[in-house]
mmCIF file of C-alpha atoms in Angstrom:
data_model
loop_
_atom_site.group_PDB
_atom_site.id
_atom_site.type_symbol
_atom_site.label_atom_id
_atom_site.label_comp_id
_atom_site.label_asym_id
_atom_site.label_seq_id
_atom_site.Cartn_x
_atom_site.Cartn_y
_atom_site.Cartn_z
ATOM 1 C CA MET A 645 5.843 1.413 19.688
ATOM 2 C CA GLY A 646 5.489 -1.814 17.567
ATOM 3 C CA HIS A 647 2.921 -2.486 14.841
ATOM 4 C CA ILE A 648 2.248 -5.902 13.250
ATOM 5 C CA PRO A 649 -0.628 -6.626 10.774
ATOM 6 C CA LEU A 650 -1.939 -10.209 10.878
ATOM 7 C CA SER A 651 -3.856 -11.051 7.533
ATOM 8 C CA TYR A 652 -5.856 -14.195 6.635
ATOM 9 C CA ALA A 653 -7.012 -15.579 3.492
ATOM 10 C CA LYS A 654 -10.493 -14.756 2.494
ATOM 11 C CA GLU A 655 -11.316 -18.542 2.495
ATOM 12 C CA ASP A 656 -10.878 -18.521 6.290
ATOM 13 C CA GLU A 657 -13.307 -15.597 6.873
ATOM 14 C CA PRO A 658 -16.155 -17.964 8.098
ATOM 15 C CA THR A 659 -14.143 -19.230 10.980
ATOM 16 C CA LEU A 660 -12.520 -15.924 11.941
ATOM 17 C CA SER A 661 -14.769 -14.571 14.644
ATOM 18 C CA ASP A 662 -13.736 -11.579 16.486
ATOM 19 C CA HIS A 663 -12.996 -13.712 19.693
ATOM 20 C CA PHE A 664 -11.025 -16.154 17.407
ATOM 21 C CA MET A 665 -8.838 -13.266 15.885
ATOM 22 C CA VAL A 666 -8.049 -12.053 19.408
ATOM 23 C CA GLN A 667 -7.048 -15.403 20.413
ATOM 24 C CA LEU A 668 -4.843 -15.873 17.438
ATOM 25 C CA ALA A 669 -3.346 -12.445 18.112
ATOM 26 C CA GLN A 670 -2.550 -13.319 21.583
ATOM 27 C CA GLU A 671 -0.886 -16.637 20.713
ATOM 28 C CA TYR A 672 1.021 -14.843 18.076
ATOM 29 C CA LEU A 673 2.473 -12.298 20.598
ATOM 30 C CA LYS A 674 3.318 -14.940 23.014
ATOM 31 C CA ALA A 675 5.180 -17.107 20.474
ATOM 32 C CA MET A 676 7.012 -13.850 19.324
ATOM 33 C CA LYS A 677 8.095 -13.117 23.052
ATOM 34 C CA ILE A 678 6.155 -10.015 23.147
ATOM 35 C CA GLU A 679 4.771 -10.303 26.721
ATOM 36 C CA ASN A 680 4.271 -8.412 29.883
ATOM 37 C CA THR A 681 3.426 -5.080 27.969
ATOM 38 C CA GLN A 682 0.460 -2.989 26.734
ATOM 39 C CA PHE A 683 -1.274 -3.720 23.514
ATOM 40 C CA ILE A 684 -4.295 -3.377 21.383
ATOM 41 C CA VAL A 685 -5.792 -5.562 18.688
ATOM 42 C CA VAL A 686 -7.879 -3.702 16.145
ATOM 43 C CA LYS A 687 -9.872 -5.556 13.350
ATOM 44 C CA HIS A 688 -9.863 -3.615 9.965
ATOM 45 C CA GLY A 689 -12.113 -3.953 7.219
ATOM 46 C CA ASN A 690 -10.564 -1.919 4.222
ATOM 47 C CA THR A 691 -9.768 -5.010 2.169
ATOM 48 C CA ASP A 692 -11.538 -7.923 0.880
ATOM 49 C CA HIS A 693 -9.494 -10.363 3.412
ATOM 50 C CA PRO A 694 -9.859 -10.483 7.080
ATOM 51 C CA HIS A 695 -6.945 -8.817 9.060
ATOM 52 C CA CYS A 696 -6.243 -7.073 12.335
ATOM 53 C CA HIS A 697 -3.447 -4.831 13.469
ATOM 54 C CA ILE A 698 -1.526 -5.216 16.683
ATOM 55 C CA VAL A 699 -0.129 -2.200 18.224
ATOM 56 C CA PHE A 700 2.219 -2.658 21.362
ATOM 57 C CA ASN A 701 4.494 -0.879 23.743
ATOM 58 C CA ARG A 702 8.150 -1.929 23.012
ATOM 59 C CA VAL A 703 9.129 -0.893 26.476
ATOM 60 C CA ASP A 704 7.442 -3.658 28.833
ATOM 61 C CA ASN A 705 5.981 -3.291 32.174
ATOM 62 C CA GLU A 706 9.303 -3.573 33.851
ATOM 63 C CA GLY A 707 10.794 -0.769 31.699
ATOM 64 C CA GLU A 708 12.944 -3.237 29.549
ATOM 65 C CA THR A 709 12.988 -2.887 25.806
ATOM 66 C CA ILE A 710 11.388 -5.843 23.996
ATOM 67 C CA SER A 711 13.841 -6.932 21.462
ATOM 68 C CA ASP A 712 13.193 -7.118 17.710
ATOM 69 C CA LYS A 713 16.142 -9.029 16.762
ATOM 70 C CA ASN A 714 15.415 -11.699 14.227
ATOM 71 C CA ASP A 715 11.786 -10.774 14.139
ATOM 72 C CA HIS A 716 11.401 -11.588 10.613
ATOM 73 C CA TYR A 717 12.812 -15.009 10.863
ATOM 74 C CA ARG A 718 10.728 -15.905 13.923
ATOM 75 C CA ASN A 719 7.631 -14.365 12.419
ATOM 76 C CA ILE A 720 7.835 -16.725 9.383
ATOM 77 C CA GLU A 721 8.143 -19.806 11.653
ATOM 78 C CA VAL A 722 5.446 -18.625 14.292
ATOM 79 C CA CYS A 723 2.992 -17.937 11.341
ATOM 80 C CA LYS A 724 3.496 -21.513 9.781
ATOM 81 C CA GLN A 725 2.959 -22.964 13.391
ATOM 82 C CA ILE A 726 -0.246 -21.129 13.774
ATOM 83 C CA LYS A 727 -1.485 -21.732 10.496
ATOM 84 C CA ASP A 728 -0.869 -25.402 10.762
ATOM 85 C CA LYS A 729 -2.281 -25.639 14.269
ATOM 86 C CA TYR A 730 -5.584 -24.216 13.220
ATOM 87 C CA ASN A 731 -5.549 -25.478 9.550
ATOM 88 C CA LEU A 732 -5.550 -21.812 8.101
ATOM 89 C CA THR A 733 -5.067 -21.207 4.324
ATOM 90 C CA TYR A 734 -1.529 -20.238 3.310
ATOM 91 C CA GLY A 735 -1.351 -16.802 1.573
ATOM 92 C CA LYS A 736 -0.633 -16.319 -2.172
ATOM 93 C CA GLY A 737 1.613 -13.381 -1.785
ATOM 94 C CA LYS A 738 1.294 -9.639 -2.531
ATOM 95 C CA GLU A 739 0.710 -10.236 -6.247
ATOM 96 C CA GLN A 740 -2.728 -11.547 -5.425
ATOM 97 C CA THR A 741 -3.702 -8.421 -3.629
ATOM 98 C CA ASN A 742 -6.639 -6.431 -5.002
ATOM 99 C CA ILE A 743 -5.263 -2.968 -5.017
ATOM 100 C CA GLN A 744 -8.512 -1.234 -6.000
ATOM 101 C CA LYS A 745 -9.787 -2.273 -2.607
ATOM 102 C CA LEU A 746 -6.967 -0.528 -0.649
ATOM 103 C CA LYS A 747 -7.011 3.189 0.275
ATOM 104 C CA GLY A 748 -4.393 5.631 1.171
ATOM 105 C CA ALA A 749 -0.828 4.696 2.445
ATOM 106 C CA GLU A 750 -1.625 0.932 1.961
ATOM 107 C CA LYS A 751 -2.864 1.376 -1.649
ATOM 108 C CA ALA A 752 0.339 3.455 -2.470
ATOM 109 C CA LYS A 753 2.559 0.852 -0.992
ATOM 110 C CA TYR A 754 1.166 -2.016 -3.007
ATOM 111 C CA GLU A 755 1.226 0.014 -6.088
ATOM 112 C CA ILE A 756 4.939 0.800 -5.481
ATOM 113 C CA TYR A 757 5.483 -2.887 -4.842
ATOM 114 C CA LYS A 758 3.884 -3.714 -8.348
ATOM 115 C CA ILE A 759 5.777 -1.021 -10.120
ATOM 116 C CA VAL A 760 9.163 -1.769 -8.614
ATOM 117 C CA SER A 761 8.756 -5.669 -9.176
ATOM 118 C CA ASP A 762 7.867 -5.071 -12.845
ATOM 119 C CA SER A 763 10.635 -2.574 -13.500
ATOM 120 C CA LEU A 764 13.307 -4.814 -11.761
ATOM 121 C CA LYS A 765 12.562 -7.579 -14.185
ATOM 122 C CA LYS A 766 13.191 -5.171 -17.068
ATOM 123 C CA SER A 767 16.236 -3.409 -15.768
ATOM 124 C CA LYS A 768 19.870 -4.383 -16.201
ATOM 125 C CA ASN A 769 21.235 -1.492 -14.232
ATOM 126 C CA TRP A 770 20.401 1.308 -12.016
ATOM 127 C CA ASN A 771 19.821 3.910 -14.558
ATOM 128 C CA GLN A 772 17.242 1.700 -16.280
ATOM 129 C CA PHE A 773 15.590 0.809 -13.206
ATOM 130 C CA ARG A 774 15.424 4.504 -12.154
ATOM 131 C CA ASP A 775 13.794 5.570 -15.611
ATOM 132 C CA LEU A 776 11.290 2.824 -15.699
ATOM 133 C CA LEU A 777 10.140 3.833 -12.004
ATOM 134 C CA LYS A 778 9.962 7.482 -13.186
ATOM 135 C CA GLN A 779 7.799 6.704 -16.108
ATOM 136 C CA LYS A 780 5.409 5.099 -13.576
ATOM 137 C CA GLY A 781 5.580 7.982 -11.233
ATOM 138 C CA VAL A 782 7.770 6.486 -8.596
ATOM 139 C CA GLU A 783 10.872 8.358 -7.329
ATOM 140 C CA ILE A 784 13.989 6.813 -5.932
ATOM 141 C CA GLN A 785 15.473 8.328 -2.698
ATOM 142 C CA PHE A 786 18.840 7.406 -1.292
ATOM 143 C CA LYS A 787 20.150 7.589 2.220
ATOM 144 C CA TYR A 788 23.748 8.235 2.721
ATOM 145 C CA LYS A 789 26.067 7.744 5.519
ATOM 146 C CA GLY A 790 26.883 11.185 7.126
ATOM 147 C CA GLN A 791 28.435 13.568 4.505
ATOM 148 C CA THR A 792 29.986 10.676 2.356
ATOM 149 C CA ASP A 793 28.704 9.035 -0.706
ATOM 150 C CA GLU A 794 28.186 5.602 0.841
ATOM 151 C CA VAL A 795 24.632 4.468 0.254
ATOM 152 C CA GLN A 796 23.089 3.157 3.519
ATOM 153 C CA GLY A 797 19.367 2.734 2.361
ATOM 154 C CA ILE A 798 16.765 3.384 -0.276
ATOM 155 C CA SER A 799 13.235 4.844 -0.267
ATOM 156 C CA PHE A 800 10.494 4.915 -2.984
ATOM 157 C CA LYS A 801 8.104 7.895 -3.279
ATOM 158 C CA LYS A 802 4.809 7.966 -5.225
ATOM 159 C CA GLY A 803 2.648 11.151 -4.827
ATOM 160 C CA THR A 804 2.654 12.078 -1.307
ATOM 161 C CA TYR A 805 3.629 8.844 0.040
ATOM 162 C CA SER A 806 7.175 7.645 0.705
ATOM 163 C CA PHE A 807 8.323 4.269 2.160
ATOM 164 C CA LYS A 808 11.635 2.688 2.968
ATOM 165 C CA GLY A 809 12.485 -0.091 0.435
ATOM 166 C CA SER A 810 12.295 -2.672 3.254
ATOM 167 C CA GLU A 811 8.994 -1.592 4.338
ATOM 168 C CA VAL A 812 7.623 -2.103 0.824
ATOM 169 C CA ASP A 813 9.026 -5.571 0.781
ATOM 170 C CA ARG A 814 12.189 -6.959 2.477
ATOM 171 C CA LYS A 815 13.601 -7.856 -0.905
ATOM 172 C CA PHE A 816 13.614 -4.213 -1.821
ATOM 173 C CA SER A 817 16.318 -3.053 0.555
ATOM 174 C CA PHE A 818 19.241 -1.324 -1.183
ATOM 175 C CA ALA A 819 21.646 -4.155 -0.700
ATOM 176 C CA LYS A 820 19.415 -6.552 -2.209
ATOM 177 C CA LEU A 821 18.335 -4.445 -5.104
ATOM 178 C CA ASN A 822 21.724 -3.528 -5.783
ATOM 179 C CA ASN A 823 22.888 -7.162 -6.024
ATOM 180 C CA GLN A 824 19.937 -8.096 -8.216
ATOM 181 C CA LEU A 825 20.708 -5.458 -10.820
ATOM 182 C CA GLN A 826 24.581 -6.418 -10.828
ATOM 183 C CA GLN A 827 23.546 -10.096 -11.547
ATOM 184 C CA SER A 828 21.201 -8.899 -14.222
ATOM 185 C CA SER A 829 23.949 -6.735 -15.661
ATOM 186 C CA ILE A 830 26.499 -9.588 -15.668
ATOM 187 C CA ARG A 831 23.815 -12.101 -17.395
ATOM 188 C CA GLN A 832 23.236 -9.546 -20.116
ATOM 189 C CA THR A 833 26.893 -9.038 -20.607
ATOM 190 C CA ILE A 834 27.372 -12.815 -20.954
ATOM 191 C CA ASN A 835 24.313 -13.115 -23.384
ATOM 192 C CA ASP A 836 25.924 -10.142 -25.475
ATOM 193 C CA ALA A 837 29.234 -12.052 -25.484
ATOM 194 C CA ASN A 838 27.537 -15.241 -26.883
ATOM 195 C CA ASN A 839 25.632 -13.335 -29.384
ATOM 196 C CA PRO A 840 27.081 -14.038 -32.871
ATOM 197 C CA THR A 841 26.084 -10.527 -34.072
ATOM 198 C CA LEU A 842 28.166 -8.980 -31.284
ATOM 199 C CA GLN A 843 31.179 -11.090 -31.372
ATOM 200 C CA GLY A 844 32.903 -8.599 -33.570
ATOM 201 C CA ALA A 845 32.756 -5.895 -30.883
ATOM 202 C CA SER A 846 35.252 -5.651 -28.075
ATOM 203 C CA LEU A 847 34.486 -8.042 -25.361
ATOM 204 C CA VAL A 848 36.304 -5.979 -23.010
ATOM 205 C CA GLY A 849 34.240 -2.877 -24.003
ATOM 206 C CA SER A 850 31.156 -4.991 -23.702
ATOM 207 C CA VAL A 851 31.848 -6.184 -20.196
ATOM 208 C CA VAL A 852 32.696 -2.491 -19.099
ATOM 209 C CA ASP A 853 29.296 -1.198 -20.690
ATOM 210 C CA GLY A 854 27.444 -4.171 -19.409
ATOM 211 C CA LEU A 855 28.688 -3.422 -15.627
ATOM 212 C CA GLY A 856 27.987 0.208 -16.013
ATOM 213 C CA THR A 857 31.368 1.167 -14.749
ATOM 214 C CA LEU A 858 32.212 3.742 -17.499
ATOM 215 C CA SER A 859 32.086 6.988 -15.696
ATOM 216 C CA THR A 860 33.413 9.719 -18.121
ATOM 217 C CA SER A 861 30.666 12.054 -19.279
ATOM 218 C CA GLN A 862 32.500 12.296 -22.678
ATOM 219 C CA ALA A 863 32.030 8.630 -23.415
ATOM 220 C CA HIS A 864 28.354 8.696 -24.141
ATOM 221 C CA GLY A 865 27.439 12.350 -23.810
ATOM 222 C CA ASP A 866 25.533 11.538 -20.472
ATOM 223 C CA ASP A 867 24.965 14.375 -18.274
ATOM 224 C CA TYR A 868 26.902 15.138 -15.090
ATOM 225 C CA GLU A 869 24.049 14.033 -12.626
ATOM 226 C CA GLU A 870 23.721 10.824 -14.447
ATOM 227 C CA GLU A 871 27.415 9.949 -14.228
ATOM 228 C CA MET A 872 27.561 11.112 -10.521
ATOM 229 C CA PHE A 873 24.695 8.518 -9.917
ATOM 230 C CA LYS A 874 26.617 5.591 -11.595
ATOM 231 C CA ASP A 875 29.864 6.654 -9.622
ATOM 232 C CA ARG A 876 27.911 6.474 -6.338
ATOM 233 C CA ILE A 877 26.789 3.064 -7.231
ATOM 234 C CA ASP A 878 30.144 1.769 -8.213
ATOM 235 C CA TYR A 879 31.745 3.291 -5.223
ATOM 236 C CA GLU A 880 29.251 1.604 -2.842
ATOM 237 C CA GLU A 881 29.860 -1.820 -4.650
ATOM 238 C CA LYS A 882 33.649 -1.637 -4.227
ATOM 239 C CA ARG A 883 33.226 -0.722 -0.553
ATOM 240 C CA ARG A 884 30.954 -3.671 -0.180
ATOM 241 C CA GLN A 885 33.467 -6.139 -1.897
ATOM 242 C CA GLN A 886 36.371 -4.655 0.174
ATOM 243 C CA LYS A 887 34.519 -5.124 3.491
ATOM 244 C CA ASN A 888 33.589 -8.950 2.401
ATOM 245 C CA LYS A 889 37.225 -9.523 1.811
ATOM 246 C CA ARG A 890 38.267 -8.249 5.174
ATOM 247 C CA LYS A 891 35.723 -10.358 6.859
ATOM 248 C CA ARG A 892 36.926 -13.551 5.114
ATOM 249 C CA ARG A 893 40.564 -12.677 6.046
ATOM 250 C CA LEU A 894 39.559 -12.521 9.655
ATOM 251 C CA GLY A 895 37.366 -15.566 9.414
ATOM 252 C CA MET A 896 34.351 -13.712 10.195
#
């Protein structure tokens, strides 16, 4: 099954009759090449903005699987086309959502989005990120490849609800979070190196600390679990860099 919510700005509510919302949903499905299959459109009233949910059978009437390849990019283009065609209001992003109007899983997802976004801005490495999330009641759960230490994905849990990072927001996949935290760490290291009060310290030591690659528990007195956590992140990043080098050599 496939599930797609279509949300509209509150300013457009006067024009969004049930008939018009069904028409928009049908046009959206056709533009997304989701055709010749069973589907339902359900109007939902749990928020202060009009929206509906489309649930459809990914196996069409001929028994063929409806591809979801590049759905994310096609969705962006299709939504723009429909909004421009009918002069609908462009959304203002998740930050403008009134969380108090939501319930259950949807409320938990938006709460996690806000907490992850705020914590990410204040974090320079994975340990800081995890600690800030924990203070707000959100846990990190990693998905590993088989029996290895290679991280394949990340989930966030708050209370009884758990979501994959990409379900909360596409920028919260493990790869994207890891890249952003590394960039934050590098920027912090550069700032420290340019700070006159820190110039007397060893630049090499500063870089090592900033990148979070120190992995011996004797160095800072960190417990074994903390060090294993950092080692896993370092290991995954080295693997990613090696794969990228191989791809460049092969011209991929």
